[in-house]
Short mmCIF file of C-alpha atoms in Angstrom, two decimals:
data_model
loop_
_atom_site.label_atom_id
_atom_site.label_comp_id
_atom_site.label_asym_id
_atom_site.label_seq_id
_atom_site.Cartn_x
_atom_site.Cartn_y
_atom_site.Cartn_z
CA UNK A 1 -27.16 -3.39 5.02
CA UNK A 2 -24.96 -0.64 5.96
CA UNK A 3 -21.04 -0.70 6.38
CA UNK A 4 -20.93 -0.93 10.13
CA UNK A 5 -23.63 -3.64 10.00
CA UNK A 6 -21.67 -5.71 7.39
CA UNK A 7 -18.87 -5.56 10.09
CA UNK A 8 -20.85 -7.12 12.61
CA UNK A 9 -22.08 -9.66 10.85
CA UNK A 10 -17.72 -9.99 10.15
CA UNK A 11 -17.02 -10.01 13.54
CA UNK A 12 -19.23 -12.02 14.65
CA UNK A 13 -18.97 -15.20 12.29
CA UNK A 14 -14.85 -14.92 12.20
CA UNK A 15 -13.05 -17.46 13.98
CA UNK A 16 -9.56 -16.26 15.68
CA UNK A 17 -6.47 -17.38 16.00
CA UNK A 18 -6.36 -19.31 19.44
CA UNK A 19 -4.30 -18.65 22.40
CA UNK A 20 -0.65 -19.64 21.88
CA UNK A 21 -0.30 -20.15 18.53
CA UNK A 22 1.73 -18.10 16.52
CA UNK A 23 0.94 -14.63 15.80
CA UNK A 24 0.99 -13.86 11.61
CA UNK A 25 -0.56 -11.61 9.85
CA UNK A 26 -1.07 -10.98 6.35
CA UNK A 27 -1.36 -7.02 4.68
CA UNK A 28 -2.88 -6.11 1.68
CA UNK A 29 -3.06 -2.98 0.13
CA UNK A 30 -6.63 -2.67 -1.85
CA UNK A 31 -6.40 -0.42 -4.95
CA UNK A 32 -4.54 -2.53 -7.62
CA UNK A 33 -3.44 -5.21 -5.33
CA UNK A 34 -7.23 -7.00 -3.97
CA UNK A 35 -9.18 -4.54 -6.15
CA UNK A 36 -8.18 -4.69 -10.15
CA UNK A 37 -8.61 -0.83 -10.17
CA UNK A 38 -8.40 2.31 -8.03
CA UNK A 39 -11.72 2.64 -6.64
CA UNK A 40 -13.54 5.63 -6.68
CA UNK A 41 -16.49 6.88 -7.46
CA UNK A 42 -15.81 6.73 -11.36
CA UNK A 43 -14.37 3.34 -11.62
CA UNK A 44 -16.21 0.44 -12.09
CA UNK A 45 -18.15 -0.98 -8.51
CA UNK A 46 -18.47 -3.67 -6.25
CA UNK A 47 -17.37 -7.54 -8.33
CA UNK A 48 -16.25 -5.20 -11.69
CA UNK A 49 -14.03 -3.32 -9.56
CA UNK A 50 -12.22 -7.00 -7.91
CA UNK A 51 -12.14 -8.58 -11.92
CA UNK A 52 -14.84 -9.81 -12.22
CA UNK A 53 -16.75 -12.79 -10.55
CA UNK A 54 -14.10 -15.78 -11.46
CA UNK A 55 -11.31 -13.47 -10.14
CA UNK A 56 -13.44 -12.92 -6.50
CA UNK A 57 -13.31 -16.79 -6.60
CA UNK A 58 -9.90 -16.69 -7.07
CA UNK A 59 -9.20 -13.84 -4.17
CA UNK A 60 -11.69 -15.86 -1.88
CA UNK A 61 -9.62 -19.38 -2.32
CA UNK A 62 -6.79 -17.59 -1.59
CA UNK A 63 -7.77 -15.78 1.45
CA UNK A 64 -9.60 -19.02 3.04
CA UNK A 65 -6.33 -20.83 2.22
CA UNK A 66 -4.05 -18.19 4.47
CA UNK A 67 -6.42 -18.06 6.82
CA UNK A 68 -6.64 -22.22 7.14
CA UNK A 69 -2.27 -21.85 7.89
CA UNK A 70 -3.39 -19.91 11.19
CA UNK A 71 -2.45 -16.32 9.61
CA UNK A 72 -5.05 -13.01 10.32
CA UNK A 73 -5.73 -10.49 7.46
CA UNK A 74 -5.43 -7.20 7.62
CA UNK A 75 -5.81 -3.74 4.54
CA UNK A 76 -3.56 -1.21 4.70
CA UNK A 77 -5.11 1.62 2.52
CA UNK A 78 -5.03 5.21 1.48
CA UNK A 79 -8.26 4.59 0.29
CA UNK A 80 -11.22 5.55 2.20
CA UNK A 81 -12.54 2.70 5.00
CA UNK A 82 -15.81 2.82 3.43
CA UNK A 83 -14.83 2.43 0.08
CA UNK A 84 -12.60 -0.90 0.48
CA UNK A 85 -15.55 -2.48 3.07
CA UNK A 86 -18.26 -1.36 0.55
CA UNK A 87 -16.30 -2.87 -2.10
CA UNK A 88 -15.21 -6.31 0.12
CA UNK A 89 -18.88 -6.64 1.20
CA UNK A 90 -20.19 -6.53 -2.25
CA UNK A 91 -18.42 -9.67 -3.24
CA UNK A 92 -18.84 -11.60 0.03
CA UNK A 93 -15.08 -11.01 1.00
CA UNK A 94 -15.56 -8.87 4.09
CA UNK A 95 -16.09 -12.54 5.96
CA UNK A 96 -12.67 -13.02 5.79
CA UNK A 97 -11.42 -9.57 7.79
CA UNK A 98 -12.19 -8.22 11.06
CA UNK A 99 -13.37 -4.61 11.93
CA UNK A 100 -9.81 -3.67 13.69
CA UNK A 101 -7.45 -4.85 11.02
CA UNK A 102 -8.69 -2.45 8.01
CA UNK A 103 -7.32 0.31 7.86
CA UNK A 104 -8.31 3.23 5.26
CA UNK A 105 -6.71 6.43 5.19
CA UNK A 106 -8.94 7.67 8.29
CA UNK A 107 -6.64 5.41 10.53
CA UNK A 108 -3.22 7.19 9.28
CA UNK A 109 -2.60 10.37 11.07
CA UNK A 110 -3.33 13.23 9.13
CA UNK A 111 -0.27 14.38 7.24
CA UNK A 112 1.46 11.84 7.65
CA UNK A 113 0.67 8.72 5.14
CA UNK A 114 3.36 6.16 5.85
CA UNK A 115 2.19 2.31 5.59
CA UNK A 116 5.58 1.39 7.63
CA UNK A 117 4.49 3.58 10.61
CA UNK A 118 0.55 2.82 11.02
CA UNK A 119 1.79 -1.36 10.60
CA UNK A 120 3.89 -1.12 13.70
CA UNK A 121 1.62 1.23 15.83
CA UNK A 122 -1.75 -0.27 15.04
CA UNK A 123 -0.99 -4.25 14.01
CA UNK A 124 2.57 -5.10 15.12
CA UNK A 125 3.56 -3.35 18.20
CA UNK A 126 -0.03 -4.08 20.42
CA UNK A 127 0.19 -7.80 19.60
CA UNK A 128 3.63 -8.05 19.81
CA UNK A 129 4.01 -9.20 16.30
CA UNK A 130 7.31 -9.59 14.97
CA UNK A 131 8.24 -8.78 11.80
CA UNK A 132 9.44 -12.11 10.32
CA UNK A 133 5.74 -13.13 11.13
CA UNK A 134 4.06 -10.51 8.89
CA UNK A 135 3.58 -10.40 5.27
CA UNK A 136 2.78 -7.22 3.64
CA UNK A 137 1.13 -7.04 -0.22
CA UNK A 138 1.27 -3.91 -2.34
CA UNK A 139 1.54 -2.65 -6.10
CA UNK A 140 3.05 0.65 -4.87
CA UNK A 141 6.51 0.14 -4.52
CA UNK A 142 7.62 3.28 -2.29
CA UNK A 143 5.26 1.62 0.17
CA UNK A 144 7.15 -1.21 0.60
CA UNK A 145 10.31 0.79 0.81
CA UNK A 146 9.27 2.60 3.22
CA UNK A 147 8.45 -1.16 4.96
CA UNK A 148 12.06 -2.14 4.82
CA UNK A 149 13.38 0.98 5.56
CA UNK A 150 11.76 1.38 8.50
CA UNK A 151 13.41 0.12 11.69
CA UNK A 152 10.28 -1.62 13.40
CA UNK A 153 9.34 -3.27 10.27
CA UNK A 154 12.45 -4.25 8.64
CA UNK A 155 12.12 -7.99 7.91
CA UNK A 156 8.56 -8.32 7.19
CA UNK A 157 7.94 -10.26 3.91
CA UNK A 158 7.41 -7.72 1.24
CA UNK A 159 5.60 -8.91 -1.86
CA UNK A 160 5.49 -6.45 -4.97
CA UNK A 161 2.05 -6.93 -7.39
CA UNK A 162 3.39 -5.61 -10.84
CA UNK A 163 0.43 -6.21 -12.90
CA UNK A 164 -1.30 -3.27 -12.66
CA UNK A 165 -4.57 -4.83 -12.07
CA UNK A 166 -4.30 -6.42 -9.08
CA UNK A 167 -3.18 -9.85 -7.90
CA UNK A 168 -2.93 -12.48 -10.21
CA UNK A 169 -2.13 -16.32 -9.80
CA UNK A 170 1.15 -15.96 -9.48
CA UNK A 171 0.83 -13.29 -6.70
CA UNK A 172 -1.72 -15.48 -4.91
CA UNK A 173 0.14 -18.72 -5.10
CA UNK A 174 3.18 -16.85 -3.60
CA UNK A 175 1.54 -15.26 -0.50
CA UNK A 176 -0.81 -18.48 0.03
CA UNK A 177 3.01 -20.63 0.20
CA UNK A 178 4.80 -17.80 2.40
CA UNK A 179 1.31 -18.23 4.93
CA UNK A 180 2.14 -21.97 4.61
CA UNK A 181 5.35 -21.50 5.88
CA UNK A 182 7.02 -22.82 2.38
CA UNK A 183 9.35 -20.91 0.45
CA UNK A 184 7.68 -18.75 -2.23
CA UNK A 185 8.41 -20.16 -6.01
CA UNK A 186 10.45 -18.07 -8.28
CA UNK A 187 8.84 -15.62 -10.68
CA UNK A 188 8.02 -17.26 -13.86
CA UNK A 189 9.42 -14.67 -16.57
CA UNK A 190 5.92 -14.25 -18.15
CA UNK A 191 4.46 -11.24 -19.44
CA UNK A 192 3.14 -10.11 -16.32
CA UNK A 193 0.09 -7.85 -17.71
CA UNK A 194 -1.51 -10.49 -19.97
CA UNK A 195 -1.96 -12.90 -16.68
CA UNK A 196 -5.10 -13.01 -15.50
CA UNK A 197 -6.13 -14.80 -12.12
CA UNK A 198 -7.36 -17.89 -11.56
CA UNK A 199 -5.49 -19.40 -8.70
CA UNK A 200 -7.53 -21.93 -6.85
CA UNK A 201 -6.68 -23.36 -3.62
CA UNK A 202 -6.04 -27.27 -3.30
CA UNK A 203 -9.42 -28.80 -2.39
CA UNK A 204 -8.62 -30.33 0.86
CA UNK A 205 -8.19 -26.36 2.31
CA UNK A 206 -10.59 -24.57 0.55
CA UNK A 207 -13.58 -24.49 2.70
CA UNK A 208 -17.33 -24.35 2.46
#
């Protein structure tokens, strides 16, 4: 099934958020933040390149469990489109996204690679979301800079993955209590690098 089939299929089975609640989204980058890796064509593929199949149950716990507090998802990438839906499809994750909200680095205007701008003009500023109501993931710290720099987008929640291969439980937990609308916990002065994710949603909101 091709990319823009795998969409459809996306589109067609998600569920939005109804009329007159609350408007939040939440933004992930993909390379190093969803994905372990940066994904290309000589990385490792498809599950490999999200951790591994206990860590894609981890990622899809956590992205049922935002998604059961009312909040859309949304990639911001400077990877290519193809690459993160290819790669999102592969491990049955592309259910939790629609077609509009992922953005690869097709969707930022050519020269011009700034996470801060393509967030207002394409997410924030059509659906008049404001930017206490968005929540933007990323390992790349410049990005978020450039998030809280930025006039339009100063006061979104900015959440910094320092592992270096992607989320782990700490990093989900956090996000899945800021969708919740609970104050994050402090970080836990671990050794960041040796944790490995396995974050699992309370039962009564992890769905079927």
């Amino acid at each position: 099934m091709g990319a823009s089939a795998s969409f459809l299929d996306a589109e067609e089975g998600y569920e939005p958020i109804r009329v007159g609640q609350r408007k939040r989204v939440v933004l992930f980058d993909f390379d190093k933040t969803l994905a372990a890796v940066d994904v290309n064509l000589y990385s490792q593929q498809g599950v490999a390149a999200l951790g591994g199949h206990d860590r894609v149950k981890s990622l899809d716990s956590m992205l049922a469990a935002i998604r059961s507090f009312g909040c859309d998802l949304g990639i911001v990438s400077f990877n290519s489109r193809s690459t993160v839906v290819k790669t999102l499809n592969a491990a049955r994750l592309l259910r939790h996204f629609r077609a509009r909200d992922c953005y690869g680095i097709e969707q930022h205007p050519k020269g011009d690679l700034d996470k801060a701008k393509l967030t207002f003009a394409k997410i924030m500023k059509p659906r008049g979301i404001r930017p206490q109501d968005v929540c933007f993931v990323d390992d790349n710290g410049d990005n978020l800079r450039d998030l809280r720099a930025n006039r339009n987008t100063k006061g979104c929640e900015l959440h910094h993955v320092r592992t270096g291969m992607g989320m782990d439980d700490e990093d989900m937990e956090r996000v899945v209590r800021w969708a919740e609308g609970k104050k994050p916990p402090r970080r836990r002065k671990t050794d960041r690098l040796a944790t490995r994710a396995s974050w699992k949603a309370p039962a009564e909101i992890v769905s079927d």
